[in-house]
Amino acid sequence: MDDSLYKKKVDWLFNQFPAFQKIGNTAFKPTLDNTRKLVSVLNVPIEKMKFIHIAGTNGKGTTCSIIASTLTESGKKVGLFTSPHIKDFRERIRINGEMISEEEVVNYISKFQELKFTISPSFFEMSWVMALSYFYQKKCDIIVVETGLGGRLDATNIIHPILTIITNIGLDHTAILGDTREQIANEKAGIIKAKIPIIIGESDKELDQIFRNKAKKEKAPISFISKETDSTVFEHNKQVAFTAIDDFLLKDTPKLIRNNFKKRAIDNLWKNSGWIVRKQIYSINPLIILDVAHNQMGVERLIHDIQMEYPTKQIRALYGASNDKNILKIIQLFPKGWIYYISEFKNKRSTTIEEFKQIEHLNQLNISYFNDVKKAFQIAKESTLEDELLLVFGSFYLLEEII
């Protein structure tokens, strides 16, 4: 495959149709009509396909990956649809961990280019329908689907799954989903389907009734998982995923065999799902950890985990954020004893250094500012001593320039 042809086709997809990854909120299409029309045009019989549908503010990608990895270890052919990608568009569409080929992507985009659109689909809608067609063509046994944004009006919500999961609810994408947790919970609850079991990944006394009411209306069996205060984010995501495996997806498999699948699923998580940059150890000496925690809930939990796992280490932190986040709330979570490197990145959604410097709270912290991610990373890495830890976190776009 000619790499330049693949790049040209993917660039066309980004440029022809608005992409949230590139331009933010204005790319969001609050309707399912476009997706249904695209599915019809490509003749994808989604009613014949088996899905697991996962929404939530944080942890949904990890939960999807663990479930997909476990089902892969059990011998199933598993499609996995996630977003966003970090380096390569093909990261979004995988079967048993293997990305869709460049040739397949080129062929699909060529089909799209031949179509006479009477609608204006988004990049995400096109990517999702490409994935659906590919998974059907490759005869996947089951498909694990991460919502893109919200739930009720997310393009992925055209499917009728065998199981739905909502990992948790926090404040993110408030310009689209609502500026209260209750409003966001109602949007996420939109994936709950008639008589289809729903797992709520974190019991929350302020929000549980919203999910109970929706489940009752849909006659959907509902179960809640309580988060242990001393568990790490990954351990809790694993608990949610394995509850789905044990109680629903592989419940008829003997426990001993099922446990073996689960152990191998974690051992082979990257291979089976492409799961990366979630507390990923990038380097041992110096110790460098990468994470895409980028909203208030995610950052709070990441900081909790790092402080719990490395209580004696001096932490250096490289951070950058998209401009649609509540930066003030996030910055207020930063421990005062850490050493910070704040950088803007190339994507036009980046929070600029000038915008960071306007935040009064930052004056209380030990901070260096950079307008180049690679330079910031190089200086932070060279400054990190043998007994210290460098944590690189924030936007996907920040990490994209490093890995």
Coordinates of C-alpha atoms in Angstrom, one line a residue:
M1 CA 0.0 0.0 0.0
D2 CA 1.3 3.4 -1.0
D3 CA 1.6 5.3 2.3
S4 CA 1.0 8.6 0.6
L5 CA -2.3 7.4 -0.8
Y6 CA -3.4 6.2 2.6
K7 CA -2.5 9.6 4.1
K8 CA -4.2 11.5 1.3
K9 CA -7.4 9.5 1.8
V10 CA -7.5 9.9 5.6
D11 CA -6.7 13.7 5.2
W12 CA -9.7 13.9 2.9
L13 CA -11.9 12.2 5.5
F14 CA -10.8 14.7 8.1
N15 CA -11.2 17.7 5.8
Q16 CA -14.3 16.7 4.0
F17 CA -16.3 16.1 7.2
P18 CA -15.9 18.0 10.5
A19 CA -14.0 16.0 13.1
F20 CA -14.3 16.7 16.9
Q21 CA -10.7 15.6 17.2
K22 CA -9.7 18.6 15.0
I23 CA -12.3 21.4 15.6
G24 CA -14.1 20.5 18.8
N25 CA -17.8 21.0 19.6
T26 CA -18.9 22.3 16.2
A27 CA -18.3 18.8 14.7
F28 CA -20.9 17.2 16.9
K29 CA -24.1 16.2 15.0
P30 CA -27.0 16.0 17.5
T31 CA -29.0 13.4 15.5
L32 CA -28.9 9.8 14.5
D33 CA -30.4 10.3 11.1
N34 CA -27.1 10.7 9.2
T35 CA -25.7 7.5 10.7
R36 CA -28.9 5.5 9.8
K37 CA -28.8 6.8 6.3
L38 CA -25.1 5.9 5.9
V39 CA -25.8 2.4 7.2
S40 CA -28.6 2.0 4.7
V41 CA -26.5 3.3 1.8
L42 CA -23.7 0.8 2.7
N43 CA -26.2 -1.9 3.3
V44 CA -24.9 -3.0 6.7
P45 CA -27.4 -5.3 8.5
I46 CA -26.7 -4.1 12.0
E47 CA -29.7 -6.0 13.3
K48 CA -27.8 -9.2 12.6
M49 CA -24.7 -8.1 14.6
K50 CA -24.0 -8.6 18.3
F51 CA -22.8 -5.6 20.2
I52 CA -21.7 -4.5 23.7
H53 CA -22.2 -0.7 24.1
I54 CA -20.2 1.3 26.6
A55 CA -20.5 5.0 27.6
G56 CA -19.2 7.1 30.5
T57 CA -17.1 10.1 31.3
N58 CA -13.9 8.2 32.1
G59 CA -12.7 4.6 31.8
K60 CA -14.9 3.5 28.9
G61 CA -12.0 3.0 26.6
T62 CA -10.1 0.9 29.2
T63 CA -13.3 -1.1 30.0
C64 CA -13.9 -1.7 26.3
S65 CA -10.3 -2.9 25.9
I66 CA -10.4 -5.3 28.8
I67 CA -13.7 -6.8 27.7
A68 CA -12.5 -7.2 24.1
S69 CA -9.2 -8.8 25.3
T70 CA -11.1 -11.3 27.5
L71 CA -13.4 -12.3 24.7
T72 CA -10.5 -12.6 22.3
E73 CA -8.8 -15.0 24.8
S74 CA -12.0 -17.0 24.9
G75 CA -11.6 -17.7 21.2
K76 CA -14.1 -15.2 19.8
K77 CA -13.6 -12.9 16.8
V78 CA -14.0 -9.5 18.4
G79 CA -14.4 -6.2 16.8
L80 CA -13.4 -3.1 18.8
F81 CA -14.4 0.4 18.0
T82 CA -12.8 3.2 20.1
S83 CA -11.9 6.9 19.8
P84 CA -10.0 9.1 19.5
H85 CA -6.9 7.7 17.8
I86 CA -3.5 9.0 18.8
K87 CA -1.1 8.4 15.9
D88 CA -3.0 6.5 13.3
F89 CA -6.7 6.6 12.2
R90 CA -6.7 2.8 12.1
E91 CA -6.4 2.6 15.9
R92 CA -10.1 3.1 16.0
I93 CA -11.1 -0.1 14.2
R94 CA -9.6 -3.4 15.3
I95 CA -10.3 -7.1 15.2
N96 CA -8.7 -9.2 18.0
G97 CA -6.3 -6.3 18.4
E98 CA -5.2 -6.0 14.8
M99 CA -5.9 -2.7 13.2
I100 CA -7.9 -2.4 9.9
S101 CA -5.4 -2.4 7.1
E102 CA -4.4 0.8 5.2
E103 CA -5.8 -0.8 2.0
E104 CA -9.2 -1.4 3.6
V105 CA -9.4 2.2 4.8
V106 CA -8.5 3.5 1.3
N107 CA -11.1 1.3 -0.2
Y108 CA -13.8 2.5 2.2
I109 CA -13.0 6.1 1.7
S110 CA -12.9 5.7 -2.0
K111 CA -16.5 4.3 -1.7
F112 CA -17.5 7.4 0.3
Q113 CA -16.0 9.6 -2.3
E114 CA -18.1 8.1 -5.0
L115 CA -21.3 8.6 -3.0
K116 CA -23.6 11.6 -3.8
F117 CA -24.3 12.9 -0.3
T118 CA -27.6 14.6 0.4
I119 CA -26.5 14.8 4.0
S120 CA -23.5 16.3 5.8
P121 CA -22.1 13.5 7.9
S122 CA -19.4 14.1 10.5
F123 CA -16.0 12.5 10.5
F124 CA -17.1 10.4 13.4
E125 CA -20.2 9.2 11.7
M126 CA -18.2 8.1 8.6
S127 CA -15.6 6.4 10.8
W128 CA -18.3 4.5 12.7
V129 CA -20.1 3.3 9.6
M130 CA -16.8 2.2 8.1
A131 CA -16.2 0.2 11.2
L132 CA -19.7 -1.4 11.1
S133 CA -19.3 -2.4 7.5
Y134 CA -15.8 -3.8 8.1
F135 CA -16.9 -5.8 11.2
Y136 CA -19.8 -7.3 9.3
Q137 CA -17.7 -8.1 6.3
K138 CA -15.1 -9.9 8.5
K139 CA -17.9 -11.8 10.3
C140 CA -17.1 -10.8 13.9
D141 CA -18.7 -12.8 16.6
I142 CA -19.2 -9.8 18.8
I143 CA -18.3 -6.1 18.7
V144 CA -17.3 -3.9 21.6
V145 CA -18.3 -0.3 21.0
E146 CA -17.1 2.9 22.9
T147 CA -19.5 5.8 22.5
G148 CA -17.9 8.9 21.0
L149 CA -19.7 11.7 23.0
G150 CA -22.6 11.3 25.4
G151 CA -24.9 8.5 24.5
R152 CA -28.5 9.4 23.6
L153 CA -27.5 11.2 20.4
D154 CA -24.1 9.6 19.8
A155 CA -23.7 8.1 16.4
T156 CA -23.0 4.7 18.0
N157 CA -26.5 4.6 19.5
I158 CA -28.2 3.2 16.4
I159 CA -27.2 -0.3 17.6
H160 CA -29.3 -2.8 19.7
P161 CA -26.7 -4.4 22.0
I162 CA -26.8 -7.5 24.2
L163 CA -25.3 -5.5 27.1
T164 CA -24.8 -1.8 28.0
I165 CA -22.4 -0.3 30.5
I166 CA -22.1 3.3 31.8
T167 CA -18.7 3.5 33.6
N168 CA -19.2 6.8 35.5
I169 CA -20.4 10.4 35.3
G170 CA -18.3 13.5 35.6
L171 CA -18.3 17.0 34.1
D172 CA -16.9 16.9 30.6
H173 CA -18.0 18.3 27.2
T174 CA -20.5 20.5 29.1
A175 CA -21.1 22.7 26.1
I176 CA -22.8 19.8 24.4
L177 CA -24.0 17.4 27.2
G178 CA -25.1 19.9 29.9
D179 CA -23.3 21.6 32.7
T180 CA -24.6 19.5 35.6
R181 CA -23.8 15.8 36.3
E182 CA -27.6 15.2 36.3
Q183 CA -27.9 16.5 32.7
I184 CA -24.9 14.4 31.6
A185 CA -26.3 11.3 33.3
N186 CA -29.5 11.7 31.4
E187 CA -27.6 11.9 28.1
K188 CA -25.5 8.8 28.9
A189 CA -28.6 6.9 30.1
G190 CA -29.8 7.2 26.5
I191 CA -27.9 4.0 25.6
I192 CA -30.1 2.0 27.9
K193 CA -32.3 -0.2 25.7
A194 CA -35.5 -2.2 26.1
K195 CA -34.9 -5.3 28.2
I196 CA -31.2 -5.2 27.7
P197 CA -29.1 -5.5 30.9
I198 CA -27.3 -2.3 32.0
I199 CA -24.3 -2.2 34.4
I200 CA -23.6 1.2 36.1
G201 CA -19.9 1.1 36.8
E202 CA -20.0 3.4 39.8
S203 CA -22.9 3.6 42.2
D204 CA -23.6 7.3 42.9
K205 CA -26.3 8.3 45.3
E206 CA -26.9 11.6 43.4
L207 CA -27.4 9.9 40.1
D208 CA -28.5 6.3 40.6
Q209 CA -32.2 7.2 40.5
I210 CA -31.8 8.6 37.0
F211 CA -30.5 5.3 35.8
R212 CA -33.1 3.3 37.7
N213 CA -35.9 5.4 36.2
K214 CA -34.6 4.9 32.7
A215 CA -34.0 1.2 33.3
K216 CA -37.5 0.8 34.7
K217 CA -39.1 2.6 31.7
E218 CA -37.2 0.3 29.4
K219 CA -37.7 -2.8 31.5
A220 CA -33.9 -3.3 31.5
P221 CA -32.3 -5.3 34.3
I222 CA -29.9 -2.9 36.1
S223 CA -26.9 -3.5 38.4
F224 CA -24.6 -1.1 40.2
I225 CA -20.9 -1.5 41.2
S226 CA -19.5 0.4 44.2
K227 CA -16.1 1.9 43.8
E228 CA -13.6 1.1 46.6
T229 CA -11.9 4.3 47.7
D230 CA -8.5 2.7 47.8
S231 CA -8.7 1.0 44.4
T232 CA -6.8 2.5 41.4
V233 CA -8.7 3.6 38.3
F234 CA -7.4 0.7 36.4
E235 CA -8.4 -1.8 39.1
H236 CA -11.9 -0.4 39.1
N237 CA -12.2 -0.5 35.3
K238 CA -11.1 -4.1 35.5
Q239 CA -13.8 -4.8 38.1
V240 CA -16.4 -3.3 35.8
A241 CA -15.2 -5.3 32.8
F242 CA -14.9 -8.5 34.6
T243 CA -18.4 -8.1 36.1
A244 CA -19.7 -7.9 32.5
I245 CA -17.7 -11.1 31.7
D246 CA -18.7 -13.1 34.8
D247 CA -22.4 -12.1 35.0
F248 CA -23.3 -11.8 31.3
L249 CA -20.9 -12.5 28.5
L250 CA -19.1 -15.7 29.6
K251 CA -21.4 -16.7 32.5
D252 CA -21.9 -20.2 31.1
T253 CA -18.1 -20.8 31.0
P254 CA -16.7 -22.7 34.0
K255 CA -15.2 -20.3 36.5
L256 CA -11.7 -21.8 36.4
I257 CA -11.5 -21.5 32.6
R258 CA -13.1 -18.0 32.7
N259 CA -10.5 -16.9 35.3
N260 CA -7.7 -18.1 33.0
F261 CA -9.2 -16.0 30.1
K262 CA -9.3 -13.0 32.4
K263 CA -5.7 -13.4 33.5
R264 CA -4.5 -13.8 29.9
A265 CA -6.6 -10.8 28.9
I266 CA -4.7 -8.5 31.2
D267 CA -1.3 -10.0 30.3
N268 CA -2.1 -9.5 26.6
L269 CA -4.1 -6.3 26.9
W270 CA -2.0 -4.3 24.5
K271 CA -1.8 -7.1 21.9
N272 CA -5.5 -7.8 22.0
S273 CA -6.8 -4.2 22.1
G274 CA -4.1 -1.7 21.4
W275 CA -4.7 -0.2 24.9
I276 CA -2.0 2.5 25.6
V277 CA -1.3 5.7 27.4
R278 CA -3.3 4.9 30.5
K279 CA -0.6 5.0 33.2
Q280 CA 1.7 3.6 30.5
I281 CA 5.3 3.2 31.6
Y282 CA 7.2 4.9 28.8
S283 CA 10.6 4.6 30.4
I284 CA 12.2 3.0 33.5
N285 CA 15.2 5.2 33.9
P286 CA 14.1 7.8 34.4
L287 CA 10.7 6.6 35.3
I288 CA 8.2 8.2 32.9
I289 CA 4.5 7.5 32.9
L290 CA 2.0 8.6 30.2
D291 CA -1.7 9.1 30.7
V292 CA -4.5 10.7 28.8
A293 CA -6.4 11.9 31.9
H294 CA -7.9 15.2 30.5
N295 CA -11.0 16.1 32.5
Q296 CA -11.6 17.0 36.1
M297 CA -12.6 13.5 37.2
G298 CA -9.8 11.8 35.3
V299 CA -7.1 14.1 36.5
E300 CA -8.3 13.8 40.1
R301 CA -8.2 10.0 40.0
L302 CA -4.8 9.9 38.2
I303 CA -3.3 12.2 40.9
H304 CA -4.8 9.9 43.6
D305 CA -3.3 6.8 42.0
I306 CA 0.2 8.3 41.5
Q307 CA 0.3 9.6 45.1
M308 CA -0.9 6.2 46.4
E309 CA 1.6 4.1 44.2
Y310 CA 4.6 6.4 44.5
P311 CA 4.3 8.1 47.9
T312 CA 8.0 8.8 48.4
K313 CA 8.9 10.0 44.9
Q314 CA 9.3 13.6 43.8
I315 CA 6.9 14.1 40.9
R316 CA 7.5 16.2 37.9
A317 CA 4.5 16.7 35.6
L318 CA 4.2 17.7 32.0
Y319 CA 0.7 18.9 31.2
G320 CA -1.3 20.4 28.3
A321 CA -5.0 20.8 27.8
S322 CA -7.6 21.4 25.1
N323 CA -9.4 24.7 25.4
D324 CA -12.9 23.2 26.0
K325 CA -11.9 21.9 29.5
N326 CA -12.5 23.6 32.8
I327 CA -8.8 24.4 33.3
L328 CA -9.3 26.2 36.5
K329 CA -11.0 23.3 38.2
I330 CA -8.3 20.9 36.9
I331 CA -5.4 23.1 37.9
Q332 CA -6.8 23.4 41.5
L333 CA -6.3 19.7 41.8
F334 CA -2.5 19.9 41.2
P335 CA -0.4 19.1 44.3
K336 CA 1.7 22.0 45.4
G337 CA 4.8 19.8 45.9
W338 CA 5.1 18.7 42.3
I339 CA 7.3 20.4 39.7
Y340 CA 5.3 21.4 36.5
Y341 CA 6.0 21.8 32.8
I342 CA 3.1 23.4 31.1
S343 CA 3.0 23.2 27.3
E344 CA 0.7 24.1 24.4
F345 CA 0.6 21.7 21.5
K346 CA 0.1 22.0 17.7
N347 CA -3.6 21.3 17.5
K348 CA -5.6 24.5 17.3
R349 CA -7.8 23.3 20.2
S350 CA -4.8 23.8 22.5
T351 CA -5.0 26.0 25.6
T352 CA -2.3 28.6 24.9
I353 CA 0.5 29.6 27.3
E354 CA -1.0 33.1 27.6
E355 CA -4.3 31.5 28.7
F356 CA -2.6 29.4 31.3
K357 CA -0.7 32.4 32.7
Q358 CA -4.0 34.1 33.3
I359 CA -4.9 31.5 35.9
E360 CA -4.1 33.0 39.3
H361 CA -3.7 29.6 41.0
L362 CA -0.7 28.7 38.8
N363 CA 1.3 31.4 40.5
Q364 CA 1.4 29.2 43.7
L365 CA 3.1 26.3 41.8
N366 CA 6.6 25.6 40.6
I367 CA 6.0 25.9 36.8
S368 CA 8.0 26.3 33.6
Y369 CA 6.0 27.2 30.4
F370 CA 6.7 25.9 26.9
N371 CA 5.2 26.4 23.4
D372 CA 6.8 23.3 22.0
V373 CA 5.8 19.8 23.4
K374 CA 9.0 18.0 22.3
K375 CA 11.2 20.7 23.9
A376 CA 9.2 20.6 27.1
F377 CA 9.4 16.8 27.2
Q378 CA 13.2 16.8 26.5
I379 CA 13.9 19.3 29.3
A380 CA 11.5 17.6 31.8
K381 CA 13.1 14.2 31.0
E382 CA 16.7 15.5 31.4
S383 CA 15.7 17.1 34.7
T384 CA 14.2 14.0 36.2
L385 CA 16.5 12.3 38.7
E386 CA 16.9 8.6 39.3
D387 CA 14.6 8.6 42.3
E388 CA 12.0 10.9 40.7
L389 CA 9.0 10.3 38.4
L390 CA 7.9 12.2 35.3
L391 CA 4.2 12.1 34.7
V392 CA 3.1 13.3 31.2
F393 CA -0.7 13.8 31.1
G394 CA -3.6 15.8 29.7
S395 CA -4.9 16.0 26.1
F396 CA -4.5 13.2 23.6
Y397 CA -2.9 15.8 21.3
L398 CA -0.1 16.4 23.9
L399 CA 0.6 12.7 24.0
E400 CA 0.4 12.4 20.2
E401 CA 3.5 14.6 19.9
I402 CA 5.5 12.4 22.3
I403 CA 4.8 8.8 21.5

